[in-house]
Coordinates of C-alpha atoms in Angstrom, one line a residue:
M1 CA -206.4 135.2 -107.3
A2 CA -203.0 134.1 -108.8
A3 CA -202.2 130.5 -108.6
V4 CA -199.5 129.7 -106.1
T5 CA -196.9 127.3 -107.6
A6 CA -194.3 125.3 -105.7
P7 CA -190.8 126.6 -106.0
S8 CA -188.7 124.6 -108.4
R9 CA -186.0 122.3 -107.1
K10 CA -183.3 124.4 -108.8
A11 CA -184.6 127.5 -107.0
E12 CA -184.5 125.7 -103.6
D13 CA -180.9 124.7 -104.2
R14 CA -179.9 128.3 -104.5
S15 CA -179.4 130.7 -101.6
P16 CA -181.5 133.9 -101.8
Q17 CA -178.6 136.1 -101.2
T18 CA -176.1 135.0 -103.9
G19 CA -178.0 132.8 -106.2
S20 CA -175.3 130.2 -105.9
P21 CA -176.1 126.5 -105.4
G22 CA -177.3 125.7 -101.9
R23 CA -176.1 123.0 -99.5
A24 CA -178.3 120.3 -101.0
G25 CA -177.1 121.0 -104.5
M26 CA -173.5 121.1 -103.4
R27 CA -173.9 117.8 -101.6
R28 CA -175.5 116.2 -104.7
K29 CA -172.7 117.5 -106.9
V30 CA -170.0 116.3 -104.5
R31 CA -171.7 112.9 -104.3
D32 CA -171.9 112.6 -108.1
N33 CA -168.3 113.6 -108.5
L34 CA -167.1 111.2 -105.9
T35 CA -169.0 108.3 -107.6
G36 CA -167.5 109.1 -111.0
H37 CA -164.0 109.7 -109.6
G38 CA -164.3 106.4 -107.7
F39 CA -164.7 104.4 -110.9
L40 CA -161.9 106.4 -112.5
I41 CA -159.5 105.9 -109.6
G42 CA -160.1 102.1 -109.7
A43 CA -159.1 102.0 -113.4
V44 CA -156.1 104.2 -112.9
L45 CA -154.9 102.1 -110.0
C46 CA -155.2 98.9 -112.1
F47 CA -153.1 100.6 -114.9
A48 CA -150.6 101.9 -112.4
V49 CA -150.1 98.5 -110.7
F50 CA -150.1 96.2 -113.7
S51 CA -148.9 98.4 -116.5
W52 CA -147.1 101.6 -115.5
Y53 CA -145.2 100.2 -112.5
P54 CA -143.7 97.3 -114.5
M55 CA -142.7 99.8 -117.3
V56 CA -140.9 102.0 -114.8
R57 CA -139.3 99.1 -113.1
E58 CA -138.1 97.8 -116.4
F59 CA -136.4 101.1 -117.2
I60 CA -134.7 101.0 -113.8
M61 CA -133.5 97.4 -114.2
A62 CA -132.1 98.2 -117.6
F63 CA -129.3 100.1 -115.8
Q64 CA -128.8 97.5 -113.0
H65 CA -127.2 94.1 -112.6
T66 CA -128.7 91.7 -110.1
R67 CA -126.7 88.7 -108.8
R68 CA -127.5 86.6 -105.8
G69 CA -130.0 89.2 -104.6
K70 CA -127.4 92.0 -104.8
T71 CA -128.2 94.9 -107.1
T72 CA -125.6 97.2 -108.5
W73 CA -125.8 100.1 -111.0
V74 CA -123.9 99.3 -114.2
G75 CA -125.0 102.3 -116.4
F76 CA -125.1 101.3 -120.1
D77 CA -123.3 98.0 -119.7
N78 CA -126.4 96.0 -120.4
L79 CA -127.2 97.9 -123.6
V80 CA -123.6 97.4 -124.8
Q81 CA -123.8 93.7 -124.0
I82 CA -127.0 93.0 -125.9
W83 CA -125.7 95.2 -128.8
H84 CA -122.6 92.9 -129.2
D85 CA -124.7 89.7 -128.9
P86 CA -125.1 88.0 -132.3
A87 CA -128.5 86.7 -131.2
F88 CA -129.7 90.3 -130.9
W89 CA -129.4 90.9 -134.6
Q90 CA -130.7 87.5 -135.6
A91 CA -133.8 88.0 -133.3
W92 CA -134.5 91.4 -134.9
R93 CA -134.1 90.0 -138.5
N94 CA -136.5 87.1 -137.6
T95 CA -139.0 89.5 -136.0
V96 CA -139.0 91.8 -139.0
Y97 CA -139.4 88.8 -141.3
F98 CA -142.3 87.5 -139.2
T99 CA -144.0 90.9 -139.3
V100 CA -143.7 91.2 -143.0
L101 CA -145.1 87.8 -143.6
A102 CA -147.9 88.4 -141.1
L103 CA -148.8 91.6 -142.9
I104 CA -148.9 89.9 -146.3
I105 CA -151.0 87.0 -145.0
G106 CA -152.6 88.1 -141.8
F107 CA -153.6 91.6 -142.9
A108 CA -155.0 90.8 -146.3
V109 CA -156.8 87.6 -145.5
P110 CA -159.1 88.9 -142.7
F111 CA -160.1 91.8 -144.8
F112 CA -161.2 89.7 -147.8
V113 CA -162.9 87.2 -145.5
A114 CA -164.9 90.1 -144.1
I115 CA -165.8 91.2 -147.6
L116 CA -166.9 87.6 -148.4
L117 CA -169.0 87.4 -145.2
N118 CA -170.6 90.8 -146.0
E119 CA -171.9 89.4 -149.2
F120 CA -173.9 86.7 -147.4
R121 CA -177.5 87.6 -146.6
H122 CA -178.4 84.5 -144.6
A123 CA -176.7 82.7 -141.7
Q124 CA -174.3 85.6 -141.2
G125 CA -174.4 85.2 -137.4
Y126 CA -173.3 81.6 -137.6
L127 CA -170.5 82.4 -140.0
R128 CA -169.3 85.1 -137.6
I129 CA -169.2 82.5 -134.8
L130 CA -167.2 80.1 -137.0
V131 CA -164.7 82.9 -137.9
Y132 CA -164.3 84.0 -134.3
L133 CA -164.1 80.5 -132.8
P134 CA -160.3 80.2 -133.0
V135 CA -159.9 83.4 -130.9
M136 CA -162.0 81.8 -128.2
L137 CA -159.9 78.6 -128.1
P138 CA -157.0 78.6 -125.6
P139 CA -153.8 79.5 -127.5
V140 CA -152.0 76.3 -126.3
A141 CA -154.8 74.1 -127.7
S142 CA -154.7 75.9 -131.0
V143 CA -150.9 75.7 -131.3
L144 CA -150.9 72.0 -130.4
L145 CA -153.5 71.4 -133.1
F146 CA -151.3 73.0 -135.7
K147 CA -148.3 71.1 -134.4
Y148 CA -150.3 68.0 -135.2
F149 CA -151.1 69.4 -138.7
Y150 CA -147.4 70.1 -139.3
N151 CA -146.3 66.6 -138.4
P152 CA -144.2 65.3 -141.4
S153 CA -145.4 61.7 -141.0
F154 CA -149.2 61.9 -140.5
G155 CA -150.0 65.7 -140.5
L156 CA -152.9 67.1 -142.3
F157 CA -150.9 69.5 -144.5
N158 CA -148.5 66.8 -145.9
A159 CA -151.6 64.6 -146.5
I160 CA -153.0 67.4 -148.6
L161 CA -149.7 67.7 -150.5
H162 CA -149.6 63.9 -151.0
F163 CA -153.1 64.0 -152.4
F164 CA -152.0 66.3 -155.1
H165 CA -148.9 64.1 -155.7
L166 CA -146.6 66.7 -154.2
P167 CA -143.7 66.0 -151.9
G168 CA -144.2 66.6 -148.2
L169 CA -142.4 69.3 -146.2
S170 CA -140.6 69.3 -142.9
W171 CA -142.7 72.3 -141.8
L172 CA -141.2 72.9 -138.3
N173 CA -137.8 71.2 -138.8
S174 CA -136.6 73.3 -141.8
P175 CA -135.2 76.8 -141.5
T176 CA -136.9 77.7 -144.7
T177 CA -140.5 76.7 -143.8
A178 CA -140.4 77.1 -140.0
M179 CA -141.3 80.8 -139.9
P180 CA -144.0 80.7 -142.6
A181 CA -145.5 77.8 -140.6
V182 CA -145.6 79.9 -137.5
V183 CA -147.2 82.8 -139.5
I184 CA -150.0 80.5 -140.8
A185 CA -150.8 79.3 -137.3
A186 CA -150.7 82.8 -135.8
T187 CA -153.0 84.1 -138.6
W188 CA -155.6 81.4 -138.1
M189 CA -155.5 81.9 -134.3
N190 CA -155.9 85.7 -134.3
M191 CA -157.7 86.8 -137.4
G192 CA -161.3 86.4 -136.0
G193 CA -161.2 89.8 -134.1
A194 CA -159.9 91.6 -137.2
V195 CA -162.6 90.0 -139.4
L196 CA -165.4 91.3 -137.1
I197 CA -163.9 94.8 -137.0
Y198 CA -163.7 94.9 -140.8
L199 CA -167.2 93.5 -141.1
A200 CA -168.6 96.2 -138.9
A201 CA -166.8 98.9 -141.0
L202 CA -168.1 97.3 -144.3
Q203 CA -171.7 97.3 -143.0
G204 CA -171.4 101.1 -142.4
I205 CA -170.7 101.8 -146.1
P206 CA -173.8 103.3 -147.8
G207 CA -175.3 100.9 -150.3
E208 CA -175.9 103.7 -152.8
L209 CA -172.2 103.8 -153.5
Y210 CA -172.1 100.2 -154.6
E211 CA -175.3 100.8 -156.7
A212 CA -173.8 103.8 -158.4
A213 CA -170.6 101.8 -159.1
E214 CA -172.6 98.9 -160.6
L215 CA -174.5 101.3 -162.8
D216 CA -171.2 102.6 -164.1
G217 CA -170.2 99.1 -165.0
A218 CA -167.7 98.4 -162.2
G219 CA -166.9 94.8 -161.5
I220 CA -166.3 93.4 -158.1
W221 CA -162.6 94.2 -158.0
K222 CA -163.2 97.8 -159.1
R223 CA -165.9 98.2 -156.5
I224 CA -163.4 96.9 -153.8
R225 CA -160.7 99.3 -155.1
H226 CA -162.8 102.4 -155.6
V227 CA -165.5 102.0 -152.9
T228 CA -164.7 99.5 -150.2
I229 CA -161.0 100.4 -149.6
P230 CA -161.5 104.2 -149.6
Q231 CA -164.5 104.0 -147.3
T232 CA -162.6 101.8 -144.8
R233 CA -159.3 103.5 -145.1
L234 CA -159.3 104.8 -141.6
I235 CA -160.0 101.5 -139.9
L236 CA -157.5 99.8 -142.3
S237 CA -154.8 102.3 -141.3
L238 CA -155.5 101.8 -137.6
M239 CA -155.6 98.0 -137.8
L240 CA -152.3 98.1 -139.8
L241 CA -150.6 100.0 -137.0
L242 CA -152.0 97.7 -134.3
Q243 CA -151.1 94.5 -136.2
I244 CA -147.5 95.7 -136.7
I245 CA -147.1 96.4 -132.9
A246 CA -148.7 93.0 -132.1
T247 CA -146.7 90.9 -134.5
M248 CA -143.4 92.4 -133.4
Q249 CA -144.2 91.1 -129.9
V250 CA -144.9 87.5 -131.0
F251 CA -143.9 84.8 -128.5
T252 CA -146.5 82.1 -127.9
E253 CA -146.5 80.6 -131.4
P254 CA -142.8 80.1 -131.9
Y255 CA -142.3 79.1 -128.3
L256 CA -144.8 76.3 -128.5
L257 CA -144.3 75.2 -132.1
T258 CA -140.5 75.3 -132.5
G259 CA -139.3 75.6 -128.9
G260 CA -138.6 79.3 -129.3
D261 CA -135.5 79.5 -131.5
G262 CA -136.4 76.8 -134.0
P263 CA -134.0 75.1 -136.4
Q264 CA -130.8 77.1 -136.7
G265 CA -132.4 80.0 -134.8
S266 CA -134.9 80.6 -137.7
T267 CA -137.8 81.5 -135.3
L268 CA -135.9 83.3 -132.6
T269 CA -137.8 86.6 -131.9
V270 CA -137.0 89.6 -129.8
V271 CA -139.5 88.7 -127.1
Y272 CA -138.2 85.1 -126.9
L273 CA -134.7 86.5 -126.6
I274 CA -135.9 88.6 -123.7
Y275 CA -137.4 85.5 -122.1
N276 CA -134.0 83.7 -122.7
Y277 CA -132.1 86.5 -121.0
A278 CA -134.4 86.6 -118.0
F279 CA -135.3 83.0 -117.3
N280 CA -132.6 80.9 -118.9
F281 CA -129.6 83.1 -118.4
N282 CA -130.8 84.8 -115.2
N283 CA -129.7 88.1 -116.7
Y284 CA -132.6 90.4 -115.8
G285 CA -130.6 93.5 -116.6
S286 CA -130.1 92.5 -120.2
A287 CA -133.7 91.4 -120.5
A288 CA -134.9 94.7 -119.3
A289 CA -132.5 96.6 -121.6
L290 CA -133.7 94.7 -124.6
G291 CA -137.3 95.4 -123.5
V292 CA -136.5 99.1 -123.4
V293 CA -135.0 99.0 -126.8
M294 CA -138.0 97.3 -128.3
L295 CA -140.3 99.8 -126.6
L296 CA -138.4 102.7 -128.0
V297 CA -138.5 101.1 -131.5
L298 CA -142.2 100.6 -131.3
I299 CA -142.8 104.2 -130.0
G300 CA -140.6 105.6 -132.8
F301 CA -142.4 103.6 -135.4
S302 CA -145.8 104.6 -134.1
G303 CA -144.9 108.2 -134.0
L304 CA -143.5 108.1 -137.6
Y305 CA -146.6 106.2 -138.8
V306 CA -149.0 108.7 -137.2
R307 CA -147.2 111.7 -138.7
L308 CA -147.1 110.2 -142.2
N309 CA -150.7 109.3 -142.0
R310 CA -151.6 112.8 -140.8
E311 CA -149.6 114.4 -143.7
A312 CA -151.4 112.0 -146.2
E313 CA -154.8 113.1 -144.9

């Protein structure tokens, strides 16, 4: 006598006439889809309320003028106004200058710190915590710490210069040194995350490549040039793009260190000028117009960068 087996669950879920999923299977699929879409809708709503709506509202305000609660459409008047403002061009020059300095210092230093950490075989976890610690500190506390370091009378940096019999500097009070001082503070505050990303990429490089390079007589610099950099080129390219976008939106460091514009406007950035338009001049239309200009510049740069990177590949 043939053994009688229980029908499979899949067979039960299908109707005998059409072979299509039965009611139980359909209910289960609907329930699973509703659960997944529920999580997705929550994330979409958060983006819509806190990211997309402010962006759309900014575009609308760029063509409006609000005074005493009354809003009027002014077309491109706000764009023309900021275009003829001398502070507009000074802010862009300072922002580009900050971005270049931040790339020279803040892009190279985290990469070489990650290479150094990767060479340690012991206590690497503790070293990661030390490197990432500035990121965990509140930005205001970090900036006030550096403001103490930059004090021309009793600051740490001038004390180091005096130790080597060098003259002290007016770090935040001189147009020459104000922006480099802001870059140094920003690099220390934000490099921890980049170091950990680079370190993860370095640990994914096969050790056989370094062994082969050593057998060929390559020194440490040649190994970095011919093994490390090519193997991490993708993450270096991505981090370069993200860092340029982030540095062009700098606000916290110059605002807290130099009061925003700094000596002779040497630390005035585009984002601080937007803040000035909105909260000091009560000109929300010009602030929104400048924000739109900056958004378009970053979008254009990102598109050009991605295209050039794709052609290079």
